[in-house]
XYZ file of C-alpha atoms in Angstrom:
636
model
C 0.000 0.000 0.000
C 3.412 2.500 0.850
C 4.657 1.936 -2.293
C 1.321 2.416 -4.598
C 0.778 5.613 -2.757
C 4.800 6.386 -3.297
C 4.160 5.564 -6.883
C 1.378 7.945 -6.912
C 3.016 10.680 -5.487
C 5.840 10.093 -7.665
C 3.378 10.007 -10.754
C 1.905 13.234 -9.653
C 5.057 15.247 -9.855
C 5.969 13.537 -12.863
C 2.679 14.942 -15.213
C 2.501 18.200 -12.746
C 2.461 19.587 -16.222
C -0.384 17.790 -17.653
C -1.559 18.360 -14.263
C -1.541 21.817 -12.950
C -3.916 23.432 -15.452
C -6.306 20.737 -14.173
C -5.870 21.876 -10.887
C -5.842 25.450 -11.412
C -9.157 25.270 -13.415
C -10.768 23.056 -10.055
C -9.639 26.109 -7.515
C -11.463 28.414 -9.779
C -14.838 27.028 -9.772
C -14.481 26.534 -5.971
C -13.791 30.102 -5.772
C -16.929 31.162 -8.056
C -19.844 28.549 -6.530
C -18.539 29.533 -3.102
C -18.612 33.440 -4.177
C -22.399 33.004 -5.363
C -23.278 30.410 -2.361
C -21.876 33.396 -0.228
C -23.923 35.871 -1.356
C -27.393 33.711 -1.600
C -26.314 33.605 2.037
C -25.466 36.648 2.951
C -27.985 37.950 5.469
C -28.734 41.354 3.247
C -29.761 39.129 0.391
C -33.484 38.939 1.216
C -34.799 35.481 0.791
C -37.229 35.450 -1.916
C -36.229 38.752 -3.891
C -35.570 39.001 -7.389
C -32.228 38.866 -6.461
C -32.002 35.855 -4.357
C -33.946 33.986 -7.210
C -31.580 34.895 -9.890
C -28.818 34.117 -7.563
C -30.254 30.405 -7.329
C -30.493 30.076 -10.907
C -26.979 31.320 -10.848
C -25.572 28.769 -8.706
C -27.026 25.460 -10.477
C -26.111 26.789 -13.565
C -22.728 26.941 -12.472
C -22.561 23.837 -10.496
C -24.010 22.077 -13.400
C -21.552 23.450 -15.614
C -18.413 22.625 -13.245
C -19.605 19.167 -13.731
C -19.887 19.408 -17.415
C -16.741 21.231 -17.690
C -14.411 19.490 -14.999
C -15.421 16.272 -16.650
C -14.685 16.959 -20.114
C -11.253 18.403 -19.405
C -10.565 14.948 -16.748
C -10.877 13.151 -20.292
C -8.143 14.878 -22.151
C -6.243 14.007 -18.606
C -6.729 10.287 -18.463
C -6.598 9.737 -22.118
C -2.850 11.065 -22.173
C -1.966 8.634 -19.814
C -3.428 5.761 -21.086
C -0.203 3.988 -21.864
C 1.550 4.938 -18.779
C -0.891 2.770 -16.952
C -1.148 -0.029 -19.847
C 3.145 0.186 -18.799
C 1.922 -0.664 -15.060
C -0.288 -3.198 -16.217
C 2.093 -4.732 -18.344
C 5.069 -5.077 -15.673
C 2.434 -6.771 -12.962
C 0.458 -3.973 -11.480
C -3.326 -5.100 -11.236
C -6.327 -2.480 -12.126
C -7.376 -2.408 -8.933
C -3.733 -1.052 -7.759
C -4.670 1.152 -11.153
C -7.286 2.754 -9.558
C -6.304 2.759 -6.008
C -3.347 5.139 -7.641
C -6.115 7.150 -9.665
C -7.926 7.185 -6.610
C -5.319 8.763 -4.487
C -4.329 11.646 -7.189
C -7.629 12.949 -7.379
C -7.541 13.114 -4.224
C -4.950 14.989 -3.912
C -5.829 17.180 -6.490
C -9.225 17.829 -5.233
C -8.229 18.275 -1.793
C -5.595 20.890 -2.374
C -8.196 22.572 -4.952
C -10.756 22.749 -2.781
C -8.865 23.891 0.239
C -6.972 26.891 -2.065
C -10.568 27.461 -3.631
C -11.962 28.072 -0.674
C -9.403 30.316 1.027
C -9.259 32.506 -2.306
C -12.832 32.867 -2.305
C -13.020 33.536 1.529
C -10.135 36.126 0.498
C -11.954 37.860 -2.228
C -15.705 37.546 -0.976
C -15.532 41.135 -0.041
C -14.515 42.315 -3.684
C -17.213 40.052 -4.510
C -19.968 41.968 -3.088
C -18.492 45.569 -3.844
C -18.281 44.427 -7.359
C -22.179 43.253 -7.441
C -22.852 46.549 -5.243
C -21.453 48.303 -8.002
C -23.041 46.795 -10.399
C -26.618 47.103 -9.299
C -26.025 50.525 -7.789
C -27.149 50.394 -4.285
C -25.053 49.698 -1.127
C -26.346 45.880 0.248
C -25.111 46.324 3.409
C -22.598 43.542 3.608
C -20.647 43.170 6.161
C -17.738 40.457 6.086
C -18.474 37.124 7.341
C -17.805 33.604 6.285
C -20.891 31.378 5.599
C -20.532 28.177 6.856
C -23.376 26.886 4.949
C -21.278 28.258 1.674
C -18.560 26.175 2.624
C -21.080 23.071 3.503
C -22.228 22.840 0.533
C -19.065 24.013 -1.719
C -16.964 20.716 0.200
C -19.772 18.673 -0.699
C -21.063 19.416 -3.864
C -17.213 19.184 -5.514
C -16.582 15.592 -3.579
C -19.766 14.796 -5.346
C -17.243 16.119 -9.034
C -14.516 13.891 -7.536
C -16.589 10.930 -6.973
C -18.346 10.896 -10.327
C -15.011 11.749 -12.560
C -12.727 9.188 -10.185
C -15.279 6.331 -11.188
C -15.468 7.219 -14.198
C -11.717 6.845 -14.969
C -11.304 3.625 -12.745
C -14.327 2.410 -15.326
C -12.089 3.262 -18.326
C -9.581 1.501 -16.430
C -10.931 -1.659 -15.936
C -12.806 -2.122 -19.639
C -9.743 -0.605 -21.053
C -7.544 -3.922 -21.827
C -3.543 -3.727 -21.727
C -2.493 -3.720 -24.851
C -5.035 -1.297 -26.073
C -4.108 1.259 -23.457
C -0.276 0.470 -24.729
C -1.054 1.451 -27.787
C -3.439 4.520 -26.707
C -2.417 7.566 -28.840
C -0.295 5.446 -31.355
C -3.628 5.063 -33.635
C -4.137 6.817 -36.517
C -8.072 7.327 -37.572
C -9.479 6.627 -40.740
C -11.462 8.941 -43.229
C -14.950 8.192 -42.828
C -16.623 6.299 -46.073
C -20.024 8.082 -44.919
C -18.310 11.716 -45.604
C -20.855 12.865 -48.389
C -23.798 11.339 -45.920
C -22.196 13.572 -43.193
C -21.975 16.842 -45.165
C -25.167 16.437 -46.719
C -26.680 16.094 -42.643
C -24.529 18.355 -41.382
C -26.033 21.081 -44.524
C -29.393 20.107 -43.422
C -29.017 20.786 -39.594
C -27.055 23.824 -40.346
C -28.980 25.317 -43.381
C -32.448 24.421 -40.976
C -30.878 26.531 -37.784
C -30.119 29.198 -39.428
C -33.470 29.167 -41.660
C -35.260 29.012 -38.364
C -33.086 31.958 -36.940
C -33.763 34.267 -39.427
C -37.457 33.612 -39.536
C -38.119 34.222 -36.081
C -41.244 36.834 -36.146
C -43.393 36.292 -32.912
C -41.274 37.809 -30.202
C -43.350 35.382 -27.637
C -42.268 32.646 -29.292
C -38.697 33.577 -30.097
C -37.036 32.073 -26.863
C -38.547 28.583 -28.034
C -37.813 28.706 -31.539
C -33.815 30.116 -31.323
C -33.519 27.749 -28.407
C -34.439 24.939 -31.477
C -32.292 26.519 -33.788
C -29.164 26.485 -31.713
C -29.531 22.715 -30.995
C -29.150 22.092 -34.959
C -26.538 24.355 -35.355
C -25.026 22.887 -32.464
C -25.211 19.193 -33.812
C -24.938 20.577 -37.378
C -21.550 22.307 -36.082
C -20.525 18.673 -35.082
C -20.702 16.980 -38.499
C -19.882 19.969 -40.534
C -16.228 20.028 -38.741
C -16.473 15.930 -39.163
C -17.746 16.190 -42.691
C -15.446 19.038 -43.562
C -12.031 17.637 -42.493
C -13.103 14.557 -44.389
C -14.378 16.422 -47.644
C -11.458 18.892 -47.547
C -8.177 16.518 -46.590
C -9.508 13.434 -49.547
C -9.437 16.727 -51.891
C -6.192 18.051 -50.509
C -4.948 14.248 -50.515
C -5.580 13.484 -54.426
C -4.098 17.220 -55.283
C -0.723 15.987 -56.392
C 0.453 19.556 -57.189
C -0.506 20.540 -53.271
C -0.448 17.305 -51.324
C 3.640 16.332 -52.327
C 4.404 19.567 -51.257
C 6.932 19.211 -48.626
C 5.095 21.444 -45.559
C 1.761 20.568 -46.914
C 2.335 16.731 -46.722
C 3.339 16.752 -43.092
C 0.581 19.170 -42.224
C -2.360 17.088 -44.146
C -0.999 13.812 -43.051
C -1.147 14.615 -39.508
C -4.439 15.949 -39.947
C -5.306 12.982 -41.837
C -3.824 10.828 -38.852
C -6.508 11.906 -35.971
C -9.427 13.412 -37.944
C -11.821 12.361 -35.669
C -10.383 13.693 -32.865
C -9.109 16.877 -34.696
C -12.698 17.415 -35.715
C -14.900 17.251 -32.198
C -12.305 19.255 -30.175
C -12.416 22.415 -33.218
C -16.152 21.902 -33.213
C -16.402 22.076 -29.227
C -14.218 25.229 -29.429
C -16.697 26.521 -31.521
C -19.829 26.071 -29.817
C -18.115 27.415 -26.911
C -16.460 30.283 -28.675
C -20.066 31.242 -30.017
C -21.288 30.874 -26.538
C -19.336 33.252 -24.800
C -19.659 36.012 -26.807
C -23.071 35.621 -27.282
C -23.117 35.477 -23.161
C -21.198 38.500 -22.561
C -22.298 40.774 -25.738
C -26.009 39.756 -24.383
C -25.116 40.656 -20.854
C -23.110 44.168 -21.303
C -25.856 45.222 -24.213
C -28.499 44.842 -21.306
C -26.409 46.946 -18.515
C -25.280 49.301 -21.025
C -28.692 49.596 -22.101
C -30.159 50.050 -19.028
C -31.313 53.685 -18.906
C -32.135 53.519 -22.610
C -34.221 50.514 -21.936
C -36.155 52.543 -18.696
C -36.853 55.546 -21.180
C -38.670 52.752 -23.474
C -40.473 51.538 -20.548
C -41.678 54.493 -18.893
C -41.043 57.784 -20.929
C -42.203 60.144 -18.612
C -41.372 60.104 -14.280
C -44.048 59.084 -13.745
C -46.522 56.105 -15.117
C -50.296 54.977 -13.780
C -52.154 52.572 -15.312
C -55.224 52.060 -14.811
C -58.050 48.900 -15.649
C -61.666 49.346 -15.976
C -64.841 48.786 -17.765
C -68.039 50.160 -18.610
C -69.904 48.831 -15.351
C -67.618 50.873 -12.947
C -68.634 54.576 -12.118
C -65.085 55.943 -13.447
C -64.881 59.275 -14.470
C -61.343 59.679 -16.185
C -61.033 63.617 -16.912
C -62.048 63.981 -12.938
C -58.858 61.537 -12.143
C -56.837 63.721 -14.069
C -57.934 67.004 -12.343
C -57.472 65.210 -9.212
C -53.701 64.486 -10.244
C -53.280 67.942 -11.526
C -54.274 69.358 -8.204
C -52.436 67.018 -6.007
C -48.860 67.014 -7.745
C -47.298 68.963 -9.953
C -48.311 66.843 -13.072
C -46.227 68.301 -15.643
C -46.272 67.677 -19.572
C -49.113 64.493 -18.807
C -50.377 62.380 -21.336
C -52.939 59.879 -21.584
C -53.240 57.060 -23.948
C -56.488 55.349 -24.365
C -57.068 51.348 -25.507
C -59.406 48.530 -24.985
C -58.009 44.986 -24.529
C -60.037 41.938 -25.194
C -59.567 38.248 -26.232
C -60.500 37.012 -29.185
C -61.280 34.002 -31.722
C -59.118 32.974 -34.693
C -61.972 35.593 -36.615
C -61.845 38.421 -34.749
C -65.199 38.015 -34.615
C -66.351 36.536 -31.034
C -64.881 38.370 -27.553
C -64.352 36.762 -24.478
C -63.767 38.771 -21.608
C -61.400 36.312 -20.128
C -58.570 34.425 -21.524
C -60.128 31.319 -22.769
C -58.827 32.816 -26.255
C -55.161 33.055 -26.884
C -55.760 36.183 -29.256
C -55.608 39.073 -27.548
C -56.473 42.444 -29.363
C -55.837 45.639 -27.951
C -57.263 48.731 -29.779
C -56.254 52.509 -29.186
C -57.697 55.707 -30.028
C -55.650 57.805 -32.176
C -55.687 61.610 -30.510
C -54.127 59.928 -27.621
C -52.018 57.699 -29.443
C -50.815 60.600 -30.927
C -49.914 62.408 -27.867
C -47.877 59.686 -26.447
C -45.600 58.951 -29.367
C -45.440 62.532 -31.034
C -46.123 60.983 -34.155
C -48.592 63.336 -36.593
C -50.956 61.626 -38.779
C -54.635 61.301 -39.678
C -56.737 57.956 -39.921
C -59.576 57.977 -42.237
C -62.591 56.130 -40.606
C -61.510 52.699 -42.117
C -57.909 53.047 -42.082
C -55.634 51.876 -38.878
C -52.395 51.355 -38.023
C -51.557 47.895 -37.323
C -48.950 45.971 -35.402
C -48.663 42.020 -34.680
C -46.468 39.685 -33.138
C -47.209 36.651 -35.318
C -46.571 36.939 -39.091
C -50.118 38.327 -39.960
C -48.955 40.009 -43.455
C -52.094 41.191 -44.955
C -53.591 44.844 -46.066
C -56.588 44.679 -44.622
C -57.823 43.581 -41.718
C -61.345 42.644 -40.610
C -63.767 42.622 -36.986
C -66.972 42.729 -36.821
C -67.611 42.324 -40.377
C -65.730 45.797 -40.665
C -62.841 45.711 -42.910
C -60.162 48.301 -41.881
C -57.096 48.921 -44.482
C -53.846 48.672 -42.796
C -52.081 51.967 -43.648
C -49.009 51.604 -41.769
C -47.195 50.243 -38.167
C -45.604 52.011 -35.423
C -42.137 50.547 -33.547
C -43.525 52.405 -30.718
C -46.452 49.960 -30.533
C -43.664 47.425 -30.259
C -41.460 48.976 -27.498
C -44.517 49.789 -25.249
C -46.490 46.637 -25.652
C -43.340 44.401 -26.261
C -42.522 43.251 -22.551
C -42.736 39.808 -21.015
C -45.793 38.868 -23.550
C -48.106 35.636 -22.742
C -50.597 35.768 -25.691
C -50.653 36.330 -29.472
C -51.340 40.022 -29.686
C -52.281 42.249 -31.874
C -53.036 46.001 -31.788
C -54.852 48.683 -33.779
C -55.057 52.247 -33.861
C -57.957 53.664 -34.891
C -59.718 57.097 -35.488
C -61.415 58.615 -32.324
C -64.857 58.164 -34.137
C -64.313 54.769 -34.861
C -62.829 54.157 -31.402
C -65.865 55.340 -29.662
C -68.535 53.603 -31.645
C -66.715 49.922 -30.646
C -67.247 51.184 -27.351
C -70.657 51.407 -27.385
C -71.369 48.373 -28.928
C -72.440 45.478 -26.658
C -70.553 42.382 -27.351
C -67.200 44.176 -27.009
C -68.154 46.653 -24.413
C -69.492 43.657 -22.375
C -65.924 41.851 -23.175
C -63.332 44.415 -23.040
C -61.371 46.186 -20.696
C -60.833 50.117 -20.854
C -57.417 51.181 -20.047
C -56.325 54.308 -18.949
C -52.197 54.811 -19.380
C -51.626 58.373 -17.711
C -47.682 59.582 -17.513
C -46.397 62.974 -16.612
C -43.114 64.177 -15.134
C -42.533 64.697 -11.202
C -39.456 63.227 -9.845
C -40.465 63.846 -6.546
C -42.661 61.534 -6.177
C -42.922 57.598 -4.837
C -44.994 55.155 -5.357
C -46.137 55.147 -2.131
C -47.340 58.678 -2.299
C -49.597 57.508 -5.770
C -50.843 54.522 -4.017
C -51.691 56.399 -1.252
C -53.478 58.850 -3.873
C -55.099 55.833 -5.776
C -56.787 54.322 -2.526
C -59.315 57.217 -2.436
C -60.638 55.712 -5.912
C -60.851 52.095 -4.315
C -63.974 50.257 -6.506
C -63.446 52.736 -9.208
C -60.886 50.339 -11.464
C -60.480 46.717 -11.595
C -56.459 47.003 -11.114
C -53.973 49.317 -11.332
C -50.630 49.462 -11.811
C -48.210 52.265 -10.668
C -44.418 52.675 -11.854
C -42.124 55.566 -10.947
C -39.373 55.830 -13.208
C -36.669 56.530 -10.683
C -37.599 53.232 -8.848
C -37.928 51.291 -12.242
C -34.329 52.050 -12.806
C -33.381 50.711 -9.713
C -34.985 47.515 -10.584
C -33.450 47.858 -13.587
C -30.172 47.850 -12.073
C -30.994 45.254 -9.582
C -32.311 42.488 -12.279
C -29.628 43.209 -15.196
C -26.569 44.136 -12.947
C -26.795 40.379 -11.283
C -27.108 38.797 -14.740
C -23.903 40.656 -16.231
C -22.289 39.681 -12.607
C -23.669 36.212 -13.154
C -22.647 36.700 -17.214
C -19.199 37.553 -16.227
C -18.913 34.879 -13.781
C -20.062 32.081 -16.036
C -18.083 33.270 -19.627
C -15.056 33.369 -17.175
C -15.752 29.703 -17.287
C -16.970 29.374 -20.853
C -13.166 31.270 -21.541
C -11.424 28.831 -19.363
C -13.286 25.984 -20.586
C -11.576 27.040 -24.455
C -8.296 27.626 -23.079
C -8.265 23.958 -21.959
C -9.691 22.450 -24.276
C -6.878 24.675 -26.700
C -4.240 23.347 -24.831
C -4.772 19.602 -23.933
C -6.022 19.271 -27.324
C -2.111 20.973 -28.218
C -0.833 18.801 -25.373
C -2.175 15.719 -26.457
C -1.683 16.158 -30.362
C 2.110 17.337 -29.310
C 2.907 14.164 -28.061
C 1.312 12.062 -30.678
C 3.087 13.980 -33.250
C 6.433 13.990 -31.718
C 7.256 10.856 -33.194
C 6.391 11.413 -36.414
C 8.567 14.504 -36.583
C 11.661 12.677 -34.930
C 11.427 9.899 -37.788
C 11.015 13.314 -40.630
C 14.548 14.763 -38.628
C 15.959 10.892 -38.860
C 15.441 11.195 -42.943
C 16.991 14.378 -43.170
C 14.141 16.731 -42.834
C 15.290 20.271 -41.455
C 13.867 22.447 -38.456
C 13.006 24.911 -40.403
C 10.684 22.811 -42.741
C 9.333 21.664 -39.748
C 8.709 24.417 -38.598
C 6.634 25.809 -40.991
C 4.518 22.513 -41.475
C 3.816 22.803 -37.635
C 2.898 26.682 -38.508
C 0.596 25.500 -41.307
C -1.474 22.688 -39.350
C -1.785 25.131 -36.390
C -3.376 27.912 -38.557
C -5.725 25.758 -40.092
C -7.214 24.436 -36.560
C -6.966 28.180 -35.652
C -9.156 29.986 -38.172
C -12.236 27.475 -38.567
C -13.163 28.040 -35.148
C -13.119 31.604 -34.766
C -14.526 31.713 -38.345
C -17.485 29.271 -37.949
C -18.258 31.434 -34.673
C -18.640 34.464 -36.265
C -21.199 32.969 -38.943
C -22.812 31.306 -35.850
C -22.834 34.643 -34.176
C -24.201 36.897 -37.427
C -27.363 34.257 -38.213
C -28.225 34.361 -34.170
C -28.121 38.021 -34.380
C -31.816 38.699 -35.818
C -33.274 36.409 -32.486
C -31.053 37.895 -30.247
C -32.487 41.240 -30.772
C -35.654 39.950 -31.165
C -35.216 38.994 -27.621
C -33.541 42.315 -26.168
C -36.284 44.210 -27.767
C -38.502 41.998 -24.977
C -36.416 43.368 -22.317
C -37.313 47.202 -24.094
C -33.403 47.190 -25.184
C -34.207 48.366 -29.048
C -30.930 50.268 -29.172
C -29.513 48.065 -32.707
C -26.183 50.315 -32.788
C -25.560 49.746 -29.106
C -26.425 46.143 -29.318
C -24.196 45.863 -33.044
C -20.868 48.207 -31.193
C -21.150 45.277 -27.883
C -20.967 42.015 -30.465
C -17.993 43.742 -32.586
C -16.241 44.834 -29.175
C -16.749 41.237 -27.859
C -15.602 39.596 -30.625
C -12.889 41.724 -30.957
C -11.903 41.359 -27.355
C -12.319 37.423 -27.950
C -10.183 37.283 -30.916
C -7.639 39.095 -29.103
C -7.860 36.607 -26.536
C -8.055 33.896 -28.663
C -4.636 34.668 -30.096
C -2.715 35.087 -27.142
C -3.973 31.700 -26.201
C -2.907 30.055 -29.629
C -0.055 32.057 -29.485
C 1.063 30.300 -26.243
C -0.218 26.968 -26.752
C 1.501 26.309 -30.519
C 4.432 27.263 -28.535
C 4.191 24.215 -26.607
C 3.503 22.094 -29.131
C 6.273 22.746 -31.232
C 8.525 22.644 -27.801
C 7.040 18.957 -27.911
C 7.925 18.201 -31.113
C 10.745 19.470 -31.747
């Protein structure tokens, strides 16, 4: 037992190379799930606040991505040494003595991670919370104290990581047999016969996601739909980098003119040698390429965004909505006097609209939701007021805006038939938010307006709305609920939003997602270094022979050199390039999906992808930089 624990030690100093970026990788997500467990809790994060609840979400999604993550990059780790053990094997050690010494590494390696992860993130917990503080603008009273439950469940949730990825290599152990793990990495991989079968799939996923993408219409069903989309891109991604090594190297292979070249034979044979493996790891540093910057472009466009966003929400300081219907003794222009009286109501504006739910005709109202057509109609003089657009609407003419891909001139209720003479965006960024049914809205003329209202089956169905904003940063929305209780029985619901305090929501919901963003593409980021450089690691080693036997034959360093310079550029680019075509047919959705959140900024949104990407690339290349480095160290 002394000596298979001396032999592990000795083993673990021997690939502290291999090693170490393992480990650093497991002392970072320590320090990140503790970070969030702190602050869930911290005793000034109110249980049950949007906060907390995003904070939750926060911390599976991490954990759940540790496990991903930590278990992909173990992989790369026990596949290097696959014929070091098949050695052990081979002189008399038994699997079980395999995996006692597997057992005792990770071990070590989780211990010491968690135990440096811990005290790091115990270090910086304080510059955690500043840094959300910041971020959401308001002090949250923090004061410095280590959570034991933090730590609870940080110890046990990453023995849980160790467990699963220890098994999981004594597994690979035991069904591995000797003299397959002696001749682990030795090899090579043959073309696939099913290449044209693969391209033409990998066309079909592709060409469908991004079809899909760009077709996106509905906003309310956008999430849904790009979620779809990404999943064939995703497995499209997969057999286009299979499909396209194949298609690509059999060309490259019967070009005699480019193949006998001296650089381009080493560089296509090698490639040739591992396609498979050359293939999934480009294609996993693609998705996750296209993942982070999607993540953190999303994330900074919203925070950036933040006050543009409010203004889209609530335009004026002040915003009261009011719900009511024909039954209730409400007399509107008495409201208004009230308000006018009470507070200094400057530059108000009312808009006017009826909401009801509909059939597939338009023709039969409900005045619940047992419809999921929902119709809201607006009267034009006030329509006018709020969006400062000028206009006039003929008795049958409206404006018209819907959600779903309604593409027709005219459009018809009642067995009226009203000619679509335009749209507003402005119907879009006021209606746009957090939608639950298929909407559709109409402005009409104020003659038209008031003769639906009188008639029975859709004053007996609808609601009357009253939106009244004016400016008065004084106020609170205490003081207007206050105001509003001396109407009580006057309005089926109301709704009261005071732009100051919207922004601090604001702040509050989209400053913990870019903390949460940042947090998690830090991941995503480290996730693509590693997989960048034990994908170099492993493909240095595996090459190193074949470039001793070229130097054997009389091939030069310099030749070498430049083959190694070719192969490496060739991995490079298709990543980063397939990313950016990911990134440019996701765009349309993406918006799509910011507009929900009021963010209809496009040249703020646009100048946060190019900055990303830019950032990313720059990134990107340092890490290449570094990493080719080491392979050619191996090689040579």
């Amino acid at each position: 037992m002394n000596s298979l624990l001396m032999l592990s030690l000795n083993n673990f100093r021997k690939n502290i190379k291999t090693i170490l970026p393992f480990t650093i990788t497991v002392i970072f997500s320590v320090v990140i799930f503790y970070n969030l467990l702190n602050l869930l809790f911290a005793e000034s994060t109110r249980p049950g606040s949007l906060m907390f609840r995003i904070l939750i979400v926060g911390s599976i999604i991490i954990y759940l991505f540790c496990i991903i993550f930590l278990f992909y990059t173990n992989s790369f780790l026990i596949k290097s040494r696959k014929r070091e053990f098949g050695i052990y094997n081979a002189l008399g050690l038994e699997k079980k003595h395999l995996g006692f010494i597997v057992l005792i590494e990770n071990f070590i390696i989780f211990a010491f991670s968690i135990a440096i992860g811990l005290l790091l993130g115990i270090t910086f917990s304080k510059v955690m919370i500043l840094s959300l503080s910041k971020l959401v603008h308001f002090n949250l009273g923090y004061q410095f104290a280590i959570s034991t439950q933090a730590i609870f469940l940080t110890i046990i949730g990453f023995i849980a990581i160790y467990a699963v990825i220890t098994f999981s290599n004594i597994k690979l152990i035991y069904h591995t047999k000797t003299i397959e793990m002696l001749k682990a990495n030795r090899t090579g991989e043959v073309l696939s016969k099913n290449h044209i079968i693969l391209a033409l799939l990998s066309l079909i996923c592709l060409g469908y996601g991004y079809f899909k993408a760009l077709t996106i219409v509905n906003p309310m069903k956008a999430i849904g739909e790009f979620a779809l989309a990404v999943c064939f891109v995703i497995a499209g991604t997969y057999l286009a980098f299979i499909a396209l090594f194949n298609f690509l190297l059999k060309i490259l292979k019967h070009k005699s003119s480019i193949y006998y070249q001296p650089q381009n034979f080493i560089s296509i044979s090698n490639l040739i040698y591992r396609i498979k493996n050359s293939a999934v790891g480009l294609a996993s540093i693609t998705v996750l390429s296209t993942g982070t910057i999607i993540l953190l472009a999303c994330t900074v466009s919203l925070y950036s965004g933040i006050t543009n966003a409010v203004d889209n929400a609530t335009p004026s300081d002040v915003k009261i909505t009011l719900t009511t219907n024909d039954s209730l003794n409400f007399n509107t222009q008495n409201f208004v006097d009230d308000l006018k009286n009470n507070f200094h109501a400057d530059n108000l504006v009312q808009l006017n609209y009826m909401t009801t739910f509909t059939d597939d005709n338009f023709q039969t109202f409900y005045n619940k939701s047992f419809s999921p057509n929902y119709l809201v109609i607006i009267d034009e003089s006030s329509y006018k007021a709020y969006t400062k657009e000028e206009f006039t609407l003929k008795n049958h003419e409206v404006l018209f805006h819907s959600f779903d891909d309604y593409n027709q001139d005219t459009f018809e209720i009642l067995g009226e038939t009203f000619n679509i003479v335009g749209t507003s965006e402005k119907l879009y960024s006021r209606f746009a938010f957090f939608m639950t049914y298929n909407q559709k809205y109409l402005v009409v003329s104020d003659e038209i307006y008031n003769v639906l209202k009188t008639i029975d089956v859709l004053k007996n169905n609808s609601d009357i709305n009253y939106e009244i904003m004016f400016d008065n940063a004084n106020l609170s929305s205490t003081d207007l609920n206050a105001f509003l209780s001396e109407y009580k029985g006057q309005f089926l619901s109301k709704e009261v939003i005071v732009k100051s305090e919207q922004l601090s929501a604001y702040y509050e919901i989209f400053g913990t997602f870019l903390f949460l963003g940042i947090f998690i593409g830090s991941m995503l980021l480290i996730a693509i270094v590693l997989t960048i450089f034990y994908k170099q690691i492993a493909e240095g080693y595996e090459d190193r022979k074949t470039f001793q036997i070229l130097k054997l034959v009389g091939v030069d360093n310099q030749l070498i050199h430049k083959s190694i310079n070719k192969q490496i550029l060739i991995v490079f680019l298709l990543p980063i390039i397939f990313s950016i075509i990911h990134i440019i047919f996701a765009f349309k959705p993406l918006y799509i999906i910011l507009k929900l959140l009021y963010l209809n900024n496009i040249n703020l949104i646009i100048g946060y992808f190019i900055g990303t990407i830019a950032v990313f690339f720059i990134v990107y290349c340092i890490v290449y930089k570094i990493t080719s480095k080491i392979y050619y160290q191996i090689c040579a």
